[in-house]
Short mmCIF file of C-alpha atoms and ligand atoms in Angstrom, two decimals:
data_model
loop_
_atom_site.label_atom_id
_atom_site.label_comp_id
_atom_site.label_asym_id
_atom_site.label_seq_id
_atom_site.Cartn_x
_atom_site.Cartn_y
_atom_site.Cartn_z
CA UNK A 1 165.54 17.21 202.85
CA UNK A 2 164.77 20.00 205.32
CA UNK A 3 164.85 23.62 204.33
CA UNK A 4 167.92 25.35 205.66
CA UNK A 5 167.18 28.87 206.82
CA UNK A 6 170.33 30.98 206.77
CA UNK A 7 170.84 33.64 209.44
CA UNK A 8 170.19 36.25 206.79
CA UNK A 9 166.90 34.60 205.79
CA UNK A 10 165.79 34.34 209.40
CA UNK A 11 166.53 38.02 209.92
CA UNK A 12 164.45 38.81 206.86
CA UNK A 13 161.60 36.60 208.18
CA UNK A 14 161.68 38.30 211.60
CA UNK A 15 161.46 41.78 210.11
CA UNK A 16 158.56 40.71 207.89
CA UNK A 17 156.76 39.14 210.84
CA UNK A 18 156.99 42.14 213.16
CA UNK A 19 156.02 44.68 210.46
CA UNK A 20 153.07 42.67 209.27
CA UNK A 21 151.86 41.62 212.70
CA UNK A 22 151.85 45.19 214.05
CA UNK A 23 150.08 46.42 210.92
CA UNK A 24 147.37 43.72 211.05
CA UNK A 25 146.75 43.84 214.81
CA UNK A 26 146.45 47.66 214.79
CA UNK A 27 143.22 47.24 212.83
CA UNK A 28 140.35 46.33 215.17
CA UNK A 29 138.44 43.49 213.46
CA UNK A 30 136.24 41.96 216.13
CA UNK A 31 133.37 39.83 214.89
CA UNK A 32 129.93 39.95 216.49
CA UNK A 33 127.42 37.31 217.66
CA UNK A 34 123.93 37.33 216.13
CA UNK A 35 124.79 39.87 213.47
CA UNK A 36 122.54 40.09 210.44
CA UNK A 37 125.32 40.97 208.04
CA UNK A 38 128.10 38.95 206.37
CA UNK A 39 130.75 39.53 207.55
CA UNK A 40 129.32 40.22 211.02
CA UNK A 41 131.17 43.57 211.30
CA UNK A 42 132.25 46.06 208.60
CA UNK A 43 135.75 46.49 210.11
CA UNK A 44 136.78 43.10 208.74
CA UNK A 45 136.57 44.46 205.18
CA UNK A 46 139.45 46.80 205.88
CA UNK A 47 141.87 44.02 206.71
CA UNK A 48 140.56 41.86 203.87
CA UNK A 49 141.25 44.65 201.38
CA UNK A 50 144.70 45.30 202.86
CA UNK A 51 145.61 41.63 202.50
CA UNK A 52 144.23 41.51 198.96
CA UNK A 53 146.49 44.42 197.99
CA UNK A 54 149.55 42.89 199.64
CA UNK A 55 148.93 39.47 198.04
CA UNK A 56 148.77 41.17 194.64
CA UNK A 57 152.00 43.01 195.36
CA UNK A 58 153.64 39.67 196.13
CA UNK A 59 152.63 38.55 192.63
CA UNK A 60 150.25 35.79 193.74
CA UNK A 61 147.60 34.45 191.35
CA UNK A 62 143.80 34.26 191.62
CA UNK A 63 143.80 37.01 194.28
CA UNK A 64 140.25 38.06 195.17
CA UNK A 65 138.00 39.01 198.05
CA UNK A 66 134.58 37.34 197.79
CA UNK A 67 131.31 39.15 198.45
CA UNK A 68 131.34 37.38 201.86
CA UNK A 69 134.77 38.85 202.77
CA UNK A 70 136.91 35.73 202.19
CA UNK A 71 140.38 36.50 200.79
CA UNK A 72 141.64 33.86 198.33
CA UNK A 73 145.02 33.53 196.57
CA UNK A 74 147.31 31.00 194.95
CA UNK A 75 151.09 30.71 195.09
CA UNK A 76 151.83 29.06 191.72
CA UNK A 77 153.83 25.82 191.55
CA UNK A 78 157.53 26.02 190.86
CA UNK A 79 159.72 23.38 189.16
CA UNK A 80 157.81 22.30 186.06
CA UNK A 81 154.92 20.03 185.13
CA UNK A 82 155.64 17.44 187.76
CA UNK A 83 154.92 20.03 190.44
CA UNK A 84 152.19 21.89 188.60
CA UNK A 85 150.14 18.69 188.56
CA UNK A 86 150.51 18.17 192.30
CA UNK A 87 147.16 18.60 194.16
CA UNK A 88 147.20 21.95 195.98
CA UNK A 89 147.92 22.30 199.68
CA UNK A 90 146.02 25.05 201.50
CA UNK A 91 146.62 27.29 204.53
CA UNK A 92 143.82 29.08 206.35
CA UNK A 93 143.72 31.75 209.05
CA UNK A 94 140.94 34.04 210.26
CA UNK A 95 140.97 37.83 210.12
CA UNK A 96 138.43 38.49 212.88
CA UNK A 97 139.21 38.68 216.58
CA UNK A 98 137.15 37.64 219.57
CA UNK A 99 134.21 39.81 220.68
CA UNK A 100 134.74 38.60 224.27
CA UNK A 101 137.04 41.48 225.38
CA UNK A 102 137.61 45.02 224.03
CA UNK A 103 139.47 44.81 220.73
CA UNK A 104 138.75 47.95 218.76
CA UNK A 105 141.73 50.23 219.26
CA UNK A 106 144.60 47.78 219.64
CA UNK A 107 148.02 49.27 220.37
CA UNK A 108 150.54 46.45 219.89
CA UNK A 109 153.77 46.83 221.87
CA UNK A 110 156.98 45.09 220.78
CA UNK A 111 159.11 44.29 223.84
CA UNK A 112 162.79 43.36 223.59
CA UNK A 113 162.35 40.59 226.07
CA UNK A 114 165.14 40.01 228.53
CA UNK A 115 163.12 38.06 231.13
CA UNK A 116 160.81 38.94 234.03
CA UNK A 117 157.19 40.09 234.18
CA UNK A 118 155.88 42.39 231.44
CA UNK A 119 154.03 45.51 232.60
CA UNK A 120 151.17 46.67 230.39
CA UNK A 121 151.18 50.49 230.40
CA UNK A 122 147.47 50.96 229.59
CA UNK A 123 146.43 49.29 232.87
CA UNK A 124 149.25 49.69 235.43
CA UNK A 125 147.97 46.92 237.74
CA UNK A 126 147.95 44.40 234.86
CA UNK A 127 151.06 42.46 233.88
CA UNK A 128 152.02 39.28 232.09
CA UNK A 129 153.78 37.32 234.80
CA UNK A 130 156.36 34.57 234.43
CA UNK A 131 154.54 32.81 237.23
CA UNK A 132 151.36 32.38 235.18
CA UNK A 133 153.18 32.25 231.81
CA UNK A 134 156.08 29.84 232.21
CA UNK A 135 156.65 29.72 228.45
CA UNK A 136 157.84 33.34 228.62
CA UNK A 137 161.19 31.81 229.58
CA UNK A 138 161.56 30.40 226.07
CA UNK A 139 161.17 33.93 224.69
CA UNK A 140 164.14 35.45 226.48
CA UNK A 141 166.42 37.05 223.89
CA UNK A 142 163.56 37.26 221.36
CA UNK A 143 160.79 39.83 221.10
CA UNK A 144 157.45 39.49 222.85
CA UNK A 145 154.42 41.36 221.49
CA UNK A 146 151.45 42.31 223.68
CA UNK A 147 148.70 44.93 223.69
CA UNK A 148 148.93 47.90 226.03
CA UNK A 149 146.55 46.05 228.39
CA UNK A 150 143.35 47.90 227.47
CA UNK A 151 142.43 45.45 224.70
CA UNK A 152 143.16 41.97 223.45
CA UNK A 153 146.13 41.67 221.10
CA UNK A 154 144.49 39.64 218.34
CA UNK A 155 147.34 37.15 217.85
CA UNK A 156 144.37 34.81 217.52
CA UNK A 157 144.49 34.71 214.60
CA UNK A 158 146.47 37.57 213.11
CA UNK A 159 149.59 35.62 213.97
CA UNK A 160 148.28 32.91 211.63
CA UNK A 161 147.55 35.53 208.96
CA UNK A 162 151.03 37.06 209.40
CA UNK A 163 152.80 33.69 209.25
CA UNK A 164 150.97 32.64 206.08
CA UNK A 165 151.73 36.03 204.44
CA UNK A 166 155.40 35.67 205.42
CA UNK A 167 155.50 32.14 204.02
CA UNK A 168 154.08 33.56 200.77
CA UNK A 169 156.74 36.27 200.72
CA UNK A 170 159.45 33.67 201.37
CA UNK A 171 158.25 31.30 198.64
CA UNK A 172 157.85 34.03 196.02
CA UNK A 173 161.26 35.61 196.68
CA UNK A 174 163.18 32.34 196.94
CA UNK A 175 164.20 29.74 194.41
CA UNK A 176 165.50 27.27 196.94
CA UNK A 177 163.10 24.43 196.16
CA UNK A 178 160.39 23.19 193.82
CA UNK A 179 156.86 22.92 195.16
CA UNK A 180 153.26 22.40 194.11
CA UNK A 181 150.52 25.05 194.08
CA UNK A 182 149.82 26.51 197.51
CA UNK A 183 146.38 27.96 198.24
CA UNK A 184 145.75 30.69 200.80
CA UNK A 185 142.44 31.67 202.37
CA UNK A 186 141.72 34.23 205.08
CA UNK A 187 138.23 33.89 206.55
CA UNK A 188 135.97 36.28 208.48
CA UNK A 189 133.81 35.49 211.53
CA UNK A 190 135.63 32.39 212.85
CA UNK A 191 135.15 33.57 216.42
CA UNK A 192 131.40 33.52 216.02
CA UNK A 193 131.45 30.06 214.42
CA UNK A 194 130.77 31.23 210.87
CA UNK A 195 134.24 31.10 209.27
CA UNK A 196 133.21 28.06 207.24
CA UNK A 197 129.82 29.32 206.09
CA UNK A 198 130.83 31.23 202.95
CA UNK A 199 133.96 29.22 202.14
CA UNK A 200 134.05 28.33 198.44
CA UNK A 201 135.90 25.05 198.88
CA UNK A 202 135.52 23.71 195.34
CA UNK A 203 136.53 26.92 193.65
CA UNK A 204 139.50 27.39 195.95
CA UNK A 205 140.70 23.96 194.90
CA UNK A 206 142.95 22.72 197.72
CA UNK A 207 143.15 18.95 198.20
CA UNK A 208 143.72 19.38 201.93
CA UNK A 209 144.53 22.34 204.19
CA UNK A 210 145.80 23.35 207.58
CA UNK A 211 144.25 26.07 209.71
CA UNK A 212 147.05 28.03 211.40
CA UNK A 213 144.98 28.88 214.46
CA UNK A 214 146.29 26.76 217.32
CA UNK A 215 147.93 28.36 220.34
CA UNK A 216 151.24 27.44 221.95
CA UNK A 217 154.29 26.53 219.87
CA UNK A 218 154.08 22.91 218.73
CA UNK A 219 150.33 22.49 219.13
CA UNK A 220 148.78 20.18 216.55
CA UNK A 221 145.10 19.25 216.57
CA UNK A 222 143.29 16.52 214.71
CA UNK A 223 140.44 16.07 217.18
CA UNK A 224 137.58 18.27 218.29
CA UNK A 225 134.61 17.54 220.51
CA UNK A 226 131.39 16.04 219.25
CA UNK A 227 128.78 18.59 220.21
CA UNK A 228 125.07 18.42 220.94
CA UNK A 229 122.64 20.68 222.74
CA UNK A 230 119.63 19.68 224.80
CA UNK A 231 116.62 21.83 225.65
CA UNK A 232 114.32 20.72 228.45
CA UNK A 233 110.99 22.50 228.84
CA UNK A 234 108.98 22.18 232.08
CA UNK A 235 105.31 23.14 231.77
CA UNK A 236 103.23 24.05 234.83
CA UNK A 237 100.04 26.04 235.29
CA UNK A 238 99.74 29.64 236.46
CA UNK A 239 96.89 31.40 238.25
CA UNK A 240 96.76 34.43 240.56
CA UNK A 241 98.80 33.43 243.65
CA UNK A 242 95.96 34.67 245.85
CA UNK A 243 93.71 31.90 244.57
CA UNK A 244 96.34 29.33 243.73
CA UNK A 245 95.62 26.66 246.30
CA UNK A 246 95.13 23.29 244.62
CA UNK A 247 95.39 24.85 241.15
CA UNK A 248 98.83 26.33 240.52
CA UNK A 249 101.60 24.05 239.26
CA UNK A 250 104.90 25.97 239.55
CA UNK A 251 107.32 24.65 236.94
CA UNK A 252 110.31 26.41 238.54
CA UNK A 253 110.63 23.83 241.36
CA UNK A 254 110.95 21.07 238.81
CA UNK A 255 113.56 22.85 236.68
CA UNK A 256 115.64 23.72 239.76
CA UNK A 257 115.52 20.11 240.92
CA UNK A 258 116.64 18.98 237.47
CA UNK A 259 119.57 21.41 237.34
CA UNK A 260 120.68 20.50 240.87
CA UNK A 261 120.87 16.82 239.82
CA UNK A 262 123.24 17.72 236.99
CA UNK A 263 125.89 18.66 239.52
CA UNK A 264 126.63 14.97 240.05
CA UNK A 265 127.82 14.55 236.45
CA UNK A 266 130.98 15.71 234.59
CA UNK A 267 130.91 19.50 234.31
CA UNK A 268 133.30 21.94 232.57
CA UNK A 269 134.48 23.09 236.00
CA UNK A 270 135.82 19.64 236.88
CA UNK A 271 136.86 18.13 233.54
CA UNK A 272 139.89 18.47 231.28
CA UNK A 273 141.89 16.68 228.58
CA UNK A 274 139.77 14.03 226.88
CA UNK A 275 136.86 14.16 229.37
CA UNK A 276 133.47 15.24 228.08
CA UNK A 277 130.86 17.21 230.00
CA UNK A 278 127.23 18.21 230.49
CA UNK A 279 126.86 21.97 230.89
CA UNK A 280 123.64 23.87 231.65
CA UNK A 281 124.33 27.35 230.22
CA UNK A 282 120.94 29.03 230.21
CA UNK A 283 118.02 28.86 232.60
CA UNK A 284 114.74 30.76 232.57
CA UNK A 285 111.46 30.22 234.31
CA UNK A 286 107.99 31.35 235.35
CA UNK A 287 105.25 29.40 237.10
CA UNK A 288 103.83 28.44 233.72
CA UNK A 289 106.96 27.40 231.86
CA UNK A 290 110.66 26.96 232.64
CA UNK A 291 113.46 26.08 230.25
CA UNK A 292 117.01 24.90 230.70
CA UNK A 293 119.50 24.70 227.82
CA UNK A 294 122.40 22.33 228.08
CA UNK A 295 125.61 21.67 226.11
CA UNK A 296 126.72 18.07 225.70
CA UNK A 297 130.36 17.50 224.73
CA UNK A 298 132.41 14.36 224.23
CA UNK A 299 135.25 13.16 222.02
CA UNK A 300 133.42 9.87 221.40
CA UNK A 301 130.06 9.58 219.65
CA UNK A 302 129.04 6.94 222.17
CA UNK A 303 129.85 9.46 224.93
CA UNK A 304 127.38 11.95 223.46
CA UNK A 305 124.71 9.24 223.22
CA UNK A 306 125.20 8.23 226.86
CA UNK A 307 124.96 11.90 227.89
CA UNK A 308 121.68 12.19 226.02
CA UNK A 309 120.51 9.13 227.93
CA UNK A 310 121.48 10.71 231.25
CA UNK A 311 119.43 13.79 230.40
CA UNK A 312 116.40 11.63 229.61
CA UNK A 313 116.80 9.58 232.78
CA UNK A 314 117.05 12.70 234.93
CA UNK A 315 113.96 14.14 233.24
CA UNK A 316 112.11 10.90 234.02
CA UNK A 317 113.26 11.04 237.63
CA UNK A 318 112.05 14.64 238.04
CA UNK A 319 108.77 13.70 236.34
CA UNK A 320 108.36 11.07 239.07
CA UNK A 321 108.82 13.72 241.75
CA UNK A 322 106.64 16.35 240.02
CA UNK A 323 103.99 14.29 238.22
CA UNK A 324 101.83 17.31 237.38
CA UNK A 325 104.61 19.10 235.48
CA UNK A 326 104.91 18.25 231.80
CA UNK A 327 108.51 17.72 230.74
CA UNK A 328 109.69 17.84 227.14
CA UNK A 329 113.24 16.88 226.18
CA UNK A 330 114.76 17.67 222.79
CA UNK A 331 118.35 17.33 221.57
CA UNK A 332 120.14 18.64 218.52
CA UNK A 333 123.62 17.71 217.20
CA UNK A 334 125.77 20.68 216.20
CA UNK A 335 129.29 19.58 215.16
CA UNK A 336 131.33 16.39 215.11
CA UNK A 337 134.84 15.36 216.01
CA UNK A 338 136.94 16.07 212.90
CA UNK A 339 138.98 12.94 213.61
CA UNK A 340 136.10 11.01 212.02
CA UNK A 341 137.30 12.51 208.72
CA UNK A 342 141.01 13.01 209.44
CA UNK A 343 141.57 9.36 210.37
CA UNK A 344 141.35 8.63 206.64
CA UNK A 345 144.19 11.11 206.02
CA UNK A 346 146.81 10.11 208.58
CA UNK A 347 149.60 11.56 206.42
CA UNK A 348 148.38 15.11 207.16
CA UNK A 349 149.28 14.87 210.83
CA UNK A 350 152.37 12.83 209.99
CA UNK A 351 153.63 15.55 207.61
CA UNK A 352 152.87 18.24 210.17
CA UNK A 353 154.88 16.42 212.82
CA UNK A 354 157.78 16.01 210.39
CA UNK A 355 157.62 19.68 209.43
CA UNK A 356 157.72 20.72 213.09
CA UNK A 357 160.66 18.47 213.87
CA UNK A 358 162.49 19.83 210.82
CA UNK A 359 161.91 23.30 212.30
CA UNK A 360 163.20 22.26 215.71
CA UNK A 361 159.72 22.40 217.21
CA UNK A 362 158.43 19.70 219.57
CA UNK A 363 154.97 18.57 218.36
CA UNK A 364 152.25 18.53 221.03
CA UNK A 365 149.13 16.69 219.89
CA UNK A 366 146.14 18.01 221.79
CA UNK A 367 142.43 17.37 221.38
CA UNK A 368 140.53 20.69 221.04
CA UNK A 369 137.95 21.08 223.84
CA UNK A 370 135.66 22.87 221.43
CA UNK A 371 135.07 23.07 217.71
CA UNK A 372 136.99 24.71 214.91
CA UNK A 373 136.02 25.88 211.48
CA UNK A 374 138.50 23.25 210.33
CA UNK A 375 136.19 20.60 211.79
CA UNK A 376 133.27 21.87 209.73
CA UNK A 377 135.44 22.23 206.63
CA UNK A 378 136.68 18.65 207.09
CA UNK A 379 133.10 17.39 207.02
CA UNK A 380 132.43 19.50 203.91
CA UNK A 381 135.21 17.69 202.04
CA UNK A 382 138.33 19.68 202.91
CA UNK A 383 140.38 17.70 205.46
CA UNK A 384 141.81 20.31 207.75
CA UNK A 385 143.95 19.72 210.89
CA UNK A 386 145.02 22.70 212.98
CA UNK A 387 148.58 24.00 213.49
CA UNK A 388 149.92 26.33 216.16
CA UNK A 389 150.39 30.03 215.46
CA UNK A 390 152.18 30.65 218.80
CA UNK A 391 149.51 32.74 220.53
CA UNK A 392 149.16 32.70 224.34
CA UNK A 393 146.33 33.86 226.66
CA UNK A 394 143.98 34.35 223.72
CA UNK A 395 140.69 36.23 224.18
CA UNK A 396 142.20 38.20 227.04
CA UNK A 397 143.96 41.49 227.70
CA UNK A 398 147.18 39.68 228.65
CA UNK A 399 147.38 37.96 225.27
CA UNK A 400 150.97 37.73 224.02
CA UNK A 401 153.14 36.06 221.43
CA UNK A 402 156.86 35.64 220.98
CA UNK A 403 158.61 36.39 217.72
CA UNK A 404 160.51 33.16 218.22
CA UNK A 405 157.28 31.09 218.04
CA UNK A 406 156.05 33.00 214.99
CA UNK A 407 159.36 32.33 213.27
CA UNK A 408 158.98 28.62 214.11
CA UNK A 409 155.45 28.65 212.67
CA UNK A 410 156.74 30.09 209.38
CA UNK A 411 159.52 27.50 209.22
CA UNK A 412 156.96 24.75 209.94
CA UNK A 413 154.61 25.77 207.13
CA UNK A 414 157.47 26.27 204.66
CA UNK A 415 158.74 22.80 205.56
CA UNK A 416 155.22 21.45 205.09
CA UNK A 417 155.13 22.80 201.56
CA UNK A 418 158.47 21.10 200.95
CA UNK A 419 157.35 17.77 202.47
CA UNK A 420 154.17 17.93 200.40
CA UNK A 421 156.28 18.33 197.24
CA UNK A 422 158.62 15.49 198.26
CA UNK A 423 155.67 13.13 198.66
CA UNK A 424 154.08 14.14 195.35
CA UNK A 425 153.61 10.59 194.02
CA UNK A 426 151.75 9.51 197.15
CA UNK A 427 149.58 12.64 197.11
CA UNK A 428 148.73 12.25 193.44
CA UNK A 429 147.67 8.64 194.09
CA UNK A 430 145.53 9.64 197.05
CA UNK A 431 143.89 12.44 195.07
CA UNK A 432 142.95 9.95 192.32
CA UNK A 433 141.29 7.75 194.92
CA UNK A 434 139.45 10.69 196.50
CA UNK A 435 137.88 11.72 193.16
ZN1 ZN B 501 141.34 31.59 216.38
#
């Protein structure tokens, strides 16, 4: 049985979404690389506290902000013992925004969208064009929200936060259906890869969860890259160049030769979809020592191994050409494809697809060409696929989102709660097996 959203309910959901989204995005909450504090920036506390207060006002249980700035809450089960004993389903979104573009003083603008390009008043030469954003066409007749062009918008992932809050509001003010306990968590520092680090998975108590952090409407991710990094150090010998004849060994020629050879292999610039790559991202050198750092990415473990082999073979080749230079290769694995875990929980993606279809959303299964905190959480014991929040052009000043897509995201997660409750016998069985 799908949830029927009356016109009146949808109107209520839209008002909630716009109010909350504008309120949350107006707070600048960028995270920061290489920070020594947790969370990485103090601004994130402000949003965490705001959400804590609002969750309490909604009457949720177990509301708290941890000392690491994670906001936790529970929507209690409804419908009696049968539902109370259902293993909890969780929803996760992150409160920080990307440090890649300005994001401190965000001025969200709500456009009544009737079609055409959207001018951003903060930077007159900047607009969101239909040409580059064909999905704008689906937003005609709805509202589109953007920044004024001077900053990012922060729909990544405040749209996810807003949608989960609106789902909570809907479930607490509605007696339309029985459901199990629903857990909510808002994390800091996702954009700097640390949104999983202080997550108290056991205490939170969800059996499985969805991050609501994907982009376009319908996006559903159960796969991430496998990721490794290689560091290759080239050691030469330095002396004063005036007396260098027959003595100096300049490591920079060897490193440059090595990097030039990499051009013949899959690179980020020429790969897409399910293709992996080898990507030199940092290069430094002197006569004495030169270092190149390289990212290795592939959806298959065997693909990572063969890329490691390529690196070693190229190092050997360069060693042959520069026998006096010492070459040291080291590799380190960083994260794994979450499908390794999620393949044991096929119902999670199945339920998500059903929930989307029930909400009149076309599911688009895409592998993520990167990692997610959900991937790390999955490997820590919390299986965690990723759902769309509706954001577009994230980490940029032309970031936008349509109210229509946000509404569809809310319907999808409400339907997921419903589908979870409908399949309670199956879930209870699976939970027994997991423990
Ligand atoms: Zn995100």
